[in-house]
Tab-separated table of C-alpha atoms in Angstrom:
chain	number	residue	atom	x	y	z
D	1298	MET	CA	19.978	-17.605	34.867
D	1299	SER	CA	20.922	-17.223	38.495
D	1300	ASP	CA	18.582	-14.339	39.377
D	1301	GLU	CA	15.371	-14.546	41.378
D	1302	ALA	CA	13.386	-15.511	38.279
D	1303	ARG	CA	15.142	-18.907	38.463
D	1304	SER	CA	14.482	-19.729	42.117
D	1305	ARG	CA	12.221	-21.899	44.246
D	1306	ASN	CA	10.472	-18.813	45.603
D	1307	GLY	CA	9.898	-17.573	42.080
D	1308	ARG	CA	8.470	-20.882	40.942
D	1309	ALA	CA	6.193	-21.085	43.988
D	1310	ALA	CA	4.879	-17.587	43.287
D	1311	ALA	CA	4.158	-18.480	39.649
D	1312	GLU	CA	2.352	-21.707	40.542
D	1313	GLN	CA	0.295	-19.898	43.171
D	1314	ALA	CA	-0.690	-17.251	40.628
D	1315	LEU	CA	-1.589	-19.870	38.016
D	1316	VAL	CA	-3.834	-21.750	40.436
D	1317	ARG	CA	-5.515	-18.455	41.317
D	1318	ILE	CA	-6.163	-17.680	37.631
D	1319	VAL	CA	-7.712	-21.106	37.036
D	1320	HIS	CA	-9.853	-20.697	40.163
D	1321	HIS	CA	-11.290	-17.468	38.779
D	1322	TYR	CA	-11.691	-19.035	35.329
D	1323	GLY	CA	-14.209	-21.381	36.922
D	1324	GLN	CA	-13.364	-24.580	35.037
D	1325	GLN	CA	-10.416	-26.252	33.359
D	1326	PRO	CA	-9.109	-23.779	30.759
D	1327	GLU	CA	-8.347	-24.813	27.209
D	1328	PHE	CA	-4.907	-23.200	27.261
D	1329	VAL	CA	-1.863	-25.476	27.635
D	1330	LEU	CA	0.944	-24.729	30.067
D	1331	LEU	CA	4.293	-24.370	28.322
D	1332	GLY	CA	7.683	-22.939	29.282
D	1333	GLY	CA	9.801	-23.084	32.412
D	1334	LEU	CA	7.133	-24.359	34.798
D	1335	VAL	CA	6.714	-27.566	32.781
D	1336	PRO	CA	10.107	-29.349	33.170
D	1337	GLU	CA	9.585	-30.072	36.865
D	1338	LEU	CA	6.182	-31.583	36.040
D	1339	LEU	CA	7.757	-33.813	33.379
D	1340	CYS	CA	10.649	-34.815	35.652
D	1341	GLN	CA	8.970	-35.448	38.998
D	1342	GLN	CA	10.895	-38.681	39.636
D	1343	SER	CA	14.303	-37.122	39.055
D	1344	PRO	CA	16.619	-36.550	42.037
D	1345	PHE	CA	17.661	-33.298	40.360
D	1346	GLN	CA	15.702	-30.110	40.844
D	1347	HIS	CA	14.725	-27.901	37.914
D	1348	ALA	CA	15.354	-24.183	38.374
D	1349	GLY	CA	11.813	-23.082	37.578
D	1350	THR	CA	10.695	-19.608	36.529
D	1351	THR	CA	8.382	-16.745	37.440
D	1352	ASP	CA	6.937	-16.750	33.900
D	1353	ILE	CA	3.679	-18.552	33.108
D	1354	ASP	CA	3.681	-19.323	29.377
D	1355	VAL	CA	0.459	-20.757	27.922
D	1356	GLN	CA	-0.357	-21.926	24.406
D	1357	VAL	CA	-3.834	-20.656	23.466
D	1358	ASN	CA	-4.706	-22.160	20.064
D	1359	LEU	CA	-7.480	-24.277	21.621
D	1360	GLU	CA	-8.748	-21.343	23.704
D	1361	ILE	CA	-9.029	-19.275	20.519
D	1362	THR	CA	-10.836	-22.096	18.711
D	1363	CYS	CA	-13.502	-22.111	21.436
D	1364	GLY	CA	-14.326	-18.489	20.623
D	1365	ALA	CA	-15.019	-15.221	22.402
D	1366	VAL	CA	-16.801	-16.815	25.370
D	1367	ASN	CA	-13.553	-18.463	26.458
D	1368	THR	CA	-11.261	-15.532	25.773
D	1369	ARG	CA	-13.580	-13.142	27.649
D	1370	ARG	CA	-13.622	-15.581	30.558
D	1371	LEU	CA	-9.821	-15.713	30.542
D	1372	GLU	CA	-9.469	-11.937	30.509
D	1373	GLN	CA	-11.851	-11.601	33.447
D	1374	ALA	CA	-10.030	-14.379	35.331
D	1375	LEU	CA	-6.736	-12.536	34.895
D	1376	ARG	CA	-8.228	-9.300	36.202
D	1377	ASN	CA	-9.827	-11.083	39.160
D	1378	ALA	CA	-6.455	-12.684	39.923
D	1379	GLU	CA	-4.969	-9.166	40.070
D	1380	PHE	CA	-3.111	-9.278	36.751
D	1381	SER	CA	-2.970	-6.360	34.323
D	1382	PRO	CA	-1.555	-5.975	30.806
D	1383	GLU	CA	2.022	-4.772	30.432
D	1384	SER	CA	1.802	-1.531	28.472
D	1385	GLU	CA	0.896	-2.287	24.839
D	1386	ARG	CA	1.817	-5.965	25.039
D	1387	ILE	CA	-1.664	-7.451	25.208
D	1388	TRP	CA	-0.116	-10.934	25.281
D	1389	ARG	CA	1.792	-10.288	28.527
D	1390	TRP	CA	-0.064	-9.699	31.788
D	1391	MET	CA	1.736	-9.093	35.081
D	1392	SER	CA	1.064	-9.272	38.795
D	1393	GLU	CA	3.132	-8.583	41.892
D	1394	ILE	CA	2.634	-11.340	44.444
D	1395	GLU	CA	1.917	-9.749	47.812
D	1396	GLY	CA	4.393	-10.688	50.514
D	1397	LYS	CA	6.791	-12.433	48.114
D	1398	ARG	CA	8.200	-9.410	46.254
D	1399	GLN	CA	7.790	-11.403	43.072
D	1400	VAL	CA	6.528	-10.152	39.713
D	1401	VAL	CA	4.838	-12.964	37.789
D	1402	LYS	CA	4.328	-12.689	34.043
D	1403	PHE	CA	1.470	-14.524	32.284
D	1404	GLU	CA	2.257	-14.758	28.568
D	1405	LEU	CA	-0.169	-15.969	25.889
D	1406	LEU	CA	1.350	-17.706	22.863
D	1407	ALA	CA	-0.462	-18.731	19.683
D	1408	ASP	CA	0.638	-20.502	16.497
D	1409	LEU	CA	-1.960	-19.672	13.858
D	1410	GLU	CA	-1.096	-20.566	10.265
D	1411	ASP	CA	-3.272	-17.791	8.831
D	1412	GLN	CA	-1.333	-15.119	10.767
D	1413	PRO	CA	2.281	-13.979	10.232
D	1414	ALA	CA	4.860	-14.980	12.809
D	1415	GLN	CA	5.577	-12.556	15.660
D	1416	VAL	CA	2.395	-10.495	15.188
D	1417	ASP	CA	-0.095	-9.776	17.966
D	1418	VAL	CA	-3.379	-11.666	17.690
D	1419	VAL	CA	-6.137	-9.542	19.237
D	1420	PHE	CA	-8.985	-11.492	20.841
D	1421	SER	CA	-12.430	-10.351	19.789
D	1422	GLU	CA	-14.783	-8.990	22.473
D	1423	CYS	CA	-11.875	-8.506	24.892
D	1424	GLU	CA	-10.656	-5.155	26.181
D	1425	ARG	CA	-6.893	-5.732	26.239
D	1426	LEU	CA	-6.235	-9.470	25.764
D	1427	GLY	CA	-4.422	-11.179	22.921
D	1428	ALA	CA	-1.539	-13.485	22.053
D	1429	VAL	CA	1.766	-13.276	20.217
D	1430	ASN	CA	1.978	-15.623	17.230
D	1431	LEU	CA	5.070	-17.803	17.768
D	1432	ARG	CA	5.880	-20.648	15.407
D	1433	GLY	CA	6.412	-23.999	17.101
D	1434	THR	CA	4.248	-23.387	20.154
D	1435	ARG	CA	1.461	-25.411	18.498
D	1436	PHE	CA	3.275	-28.615	19.475
D	1437	ALA	CA	2.180	-28.041	23.071
D	1438	ALA	CA	-1.482	-27.970	22.027
D	1439	GLN	CA	-0.999	-31.151	19.976
D	1440	ASP	CA	0.485	-33.084	22.916
D	1441	ARG	CA	-1.272	-32.107	26.139
D	1442	HIS	CA	-2.132	-33.901	29.348
D	1443	SER	CA	-4.377	-32.867	32.231
D	1444	MET	CA	-2.655	-32.401	35.593
D	1445	GLN	CA	-3.619	-31.218	39.050
D	1446	LEU	CA	-1.723	-28.269	40.502
D	1447	HIS	CA	-1.930	-27.235	44.138
D	1448	ALA	CA	-1.180	-23.984	45.944
D	1449	ARG	CA	-1.701	-22.896	49.525
D	1450	GLN	CA	-3.195	-19.435	49.936
D	1451	GLY	CA	-4.559	-17.883	53.089
D	1452	GLY	CA	-4.198	-21.121	55.002
D	1453	VAL	CA	-6.241	-23.048	52.440
D	1454	THR	CA	-4.938	-25.465	49.803
D	1455	HIS	CA	-6.482	-24.773	46.395
D	1456	HIS	CA	-6.507	-27.231	43.492
D	1457	ALA	CA	-6.607	-26.562	39.759
D	1458	SER	CA	-6.924	-28.868	36.756
D	1459	ILE	CA	-4.826	-27.646	33.861
D	1460	TYR	CA	-3.521	-28.929	30.559
D	1461	VAL	CA	0.263	-29.277	30.490
D	1462	ALA	CA	2.473	-29.890	27.444
D	1463	GLY	CA	3.523	-33.536	27.171
D	1464	LEU	CA	7.134	-34.603	26.803
D	1465	ALA	CA	7.158	-34.643	22.989
D	1466	GLY	CA	5.174	-31.425	22.665
D	1467	PHE	CA	7.398	-29.627	25.140
D	1468	ILE	CA	10.651	-30.757	23.515
D	1469	MET	CA	9.483	-29.804	20.015
D	1470	ALA	CA	8.215	-26.397	21.152
D	1471	LYS	CA	11.450	-25.724	23.045
D	1472	ILE	CA	13.629	-26.726	20.087
D	1473	ALA	CA	11.677	-24.304	17.889
D	1474	ALA	CA	12.010	-21.542	20.514
D	1475	ALA	CA	15.745	-22.121	20.940
D	1476	HIS	CA	16.242	-21.930	17.175
D	1477	GLY	CA	14.500	-18.572	17.093
D	1478	ARG	CA	16.176	-16.842	20.037
D	1479	HIS	CA	19.228	-18.812	21.311
D	1480	LEU	CA	18.571	-18.057	24.984
D	1481	PRO	CA	20.507	-19.976	27.659
D	1482	LYS	CA	17.274	-20.877	29.459
D	1483	ASP	CA	16.038	-22.768	26.372
D	1484	TRP	CA	19.238	-24.813	26.047
D	1485	TYR	CA	19.090	-25.582	29.759
D	1486	ASP	CA	15.435	-26.663	29.649
D	1487	ILE	CA	16.008	-28.935	26.636
D	1488	ALA	CA	19.050	-30.651	28.139
D	1489	PHE	CA	17.376	-31.032	31.534
D	1490	VAL	CA	14.173	-32.596	30.212
D	1491	LEU	CA	15.939	-34.877	27.733
D	1492	GLN	CA	18.008	-36.387	30.537
D	1493	HIS	CA	15.695	-36.347	33.539
D	1494	ASN	CA	12.172	-36.920	32.201
D	1495	ASP	CA	9.939	-39.498	33.870
D	1496	ARG	CA	9.692	-41.569	30.681
D	1497	GLY	CA	13.329	-42.681	31.052
D	1498	GLY	CA	15.617	-40.268	29.203
D	1499	HIS	CA	16.553	-38.920	25.787
D	1500	ARG	CA	15.916	-42.133	23.854
D	1501	GLU	CA	12.375	-42.356	25.171
D	1502	ALA	CA	11.850	-38.677	24.373
D	1503	ALA	CA	13.026	-39.294	20.808
D	1504	GLY	CA	10.629	-42.215	20.469
D	1505	LEU	CA	7.676	-40.077	21.515
D	1506	VAL	CA	8.677	-37.267	19.176
D	1507	LYS	CA	8.857	-39.697	16.242
D	1508	GLN	CA	5.551	-41.279	17.232
D	1509	LEU	CA	3.620	-38.016	17.517
D	1510	PHE	CA	5.428	-35.647	15.156
D	1511	SER	CA	7.151	-37.722	12.467
D	1512	ALA	CA	5.554	-35.598	9.741
D	1513	GLU	CA	6.872	-32.440	11.410
D	1514	LEU	CA	10.526	-33.526	11.405
D	1515	ALA	CA	11.141	-31.701	8.150
D	1516	GLY	CA	11.168	-28.162	6.833
D	1517	ASP	CA	11.586	-25.576	9.582
D	1518	MET	CA	12.067	-28.226	12.245
D	1519	THR	CA	14.952	-29.759	10.306
D	1520	SER	CA	16.762	-26.434	10.538
D	1521	ALA	CA	15.913	-26.204	14.241
D	1522	LEU	CA	17.286	-29.702	14.898
D	1523	VAL	CA	20.482	-28.914	12.983
D	1524	ASP	CA	20.834	-25.797	15.117
D	1525	LEU	CA	20.253	-27.768	18.319
D	1526	GLU	CA	22.867	-30.353	17.393
D	1527	ALA	CA	25.382	-27.679	16.429
D	1528	ASN	CA	24.981	-25.817	19.709
D	1529	PHE	CA	25.584	-29.014	21.690
D	1530	ALA	CA	28.381	-30.415	19.528
D	1531	ASP	CA	31.116	-29.743	22.076
D	1532	PRO	CA	31.080	-29.368	25.895
D	1533	SER	CA	32.472	-25.833	25.529
D	1534	PHE	CA	29.570	-24.662	23.327
D	1535	GLN	CA	26.720	-22.517	24.614
D	1536	GLY	CA	24.167	-25.330	24.955
D	1537	PRO	CA	26.111	-27.591	27.344
D	1538	GLN	CA	27.536	-24.573	29.160
D	1539	ALA	CA	24.077	-23.123	29.821
D	1540	TYR	CA	22.933	-26.469	31.211
D	1541	ALA	CA	26.025	-27.023	33.355
D	1542	GLU	CA	26.006	-23.454	34.712
D	1543	GLN	CA	22.434	-23.645	36.009
D	1544	MET	CA	22.824	-27.204	37.307
D	1545	VAL	CA	25.857	-26.245	39.393
D	1546	ILE	CA	23.901	-23.331	40.871
D	1547	ASP	CA	21.104	-25.673	41.925
D	1548	HIS	CA	23.343	-28.654	42.736
D	1549	PRO	CA	26.794	-27.423	43.870
D	1550	ASP	CA	28.021	-30.976	44.433
D	1551	GLN	CA	27.899	-31.692	40.693
D	1552	ASP	CA	30.899	-31.425	38.368
D	1553	ALA	CA	30.326	-28.868	35.605
D	1554	SER	CA	32.554	-30.674	33.086
D	1555	VAL	CA	30.672	-33.942	33.592
D	1556	LEU	CA	27.315	-32.179	33.289
D	1557	ALA	CA	28.342	-30.511	30.029
D	1558	ALA	CA	29.623	-33.801	28.585
D	1559	ASP	CA	26.394	-35.583	29.550
D	1560	ALA	CA	24.357	-32.882	27.798
D	1561	VAL	CA	26.406	-33.308	24.612
D	1562	VAL	CA	25.770	-37.066	24.570
D	1563	ALA	CA	22.041	-36.734	25.316
D	1564	VAL	CA	21.396	-34.170	22.577
D	1565	ALA	CA	23.551	-35.978	19.994
D	1566	GLN	CA	21.805	-39.294	20.595
D	1567	PHE	CA	18.374	-37.635	20.623
D	1568	CYS	CA	19.037	-35.966	17.266
D	1569	ALA	CA	20.347	-39.216	15.783
D	1570	ALA	CA	17.295	-41.113	17.036
D	1571	VAL	CA	14.805	-38.700	15.467
D	1572	GLY	CA	16.695	-38.955	12.176
D	1573	ARG	CA	18.391	-35.581	12.093
């Protein structure tokens, strides 16, 4: 996770591109920001810096519900913001940010119960736009908050109102994603947000999850929580190691063994609090 995709320049390029997309959209979109741009927004009071990402992941269930008018508007906004679809992946659009040598990916994620997992959902009346159907991303749409993002372009500061996944929605979506793919960036994001969120830490995160998603803490999510706990059961396991590795890159004064141990405690107490 130490490449340019996890850098301050990369994050700045992604935020600038997102603000540009919303500007061309013409109003606040119905999609909900999810993924690696969100932790910093949930942890603004933390003294620790999140690594960020060049990927813009958005959950589009609500955009789809609004119909073809919205999805056509989104496709046109992406084109006007100088994005284009990546080959046959209609759910991934890409743009190279001029002057920054950064490639930003805009990825559209849905979670539709009437569609199989992992299939492409093609938007009607659009030329090349769609979403990939990923289980668990719906939590972002069920816990969203409006935020203002800012980006300076051409000497002018632009503002954009956008829905962002709330703490509970983000944690649940990330736990589901980690269960499905076991990527270091997911373990890192979960451990970072559980410990450094603006609500106070992992206990407060657990309280919000129980408050908003108590009915969801069963079935597939039970398996995902078991998986989360297992991967953070010991400081030497991949969850704590992924967190400690990235934290030391961003904060060289920190002790990796202490960071890993803290991640183990936070995840264990979170899982116990939600009744795993």
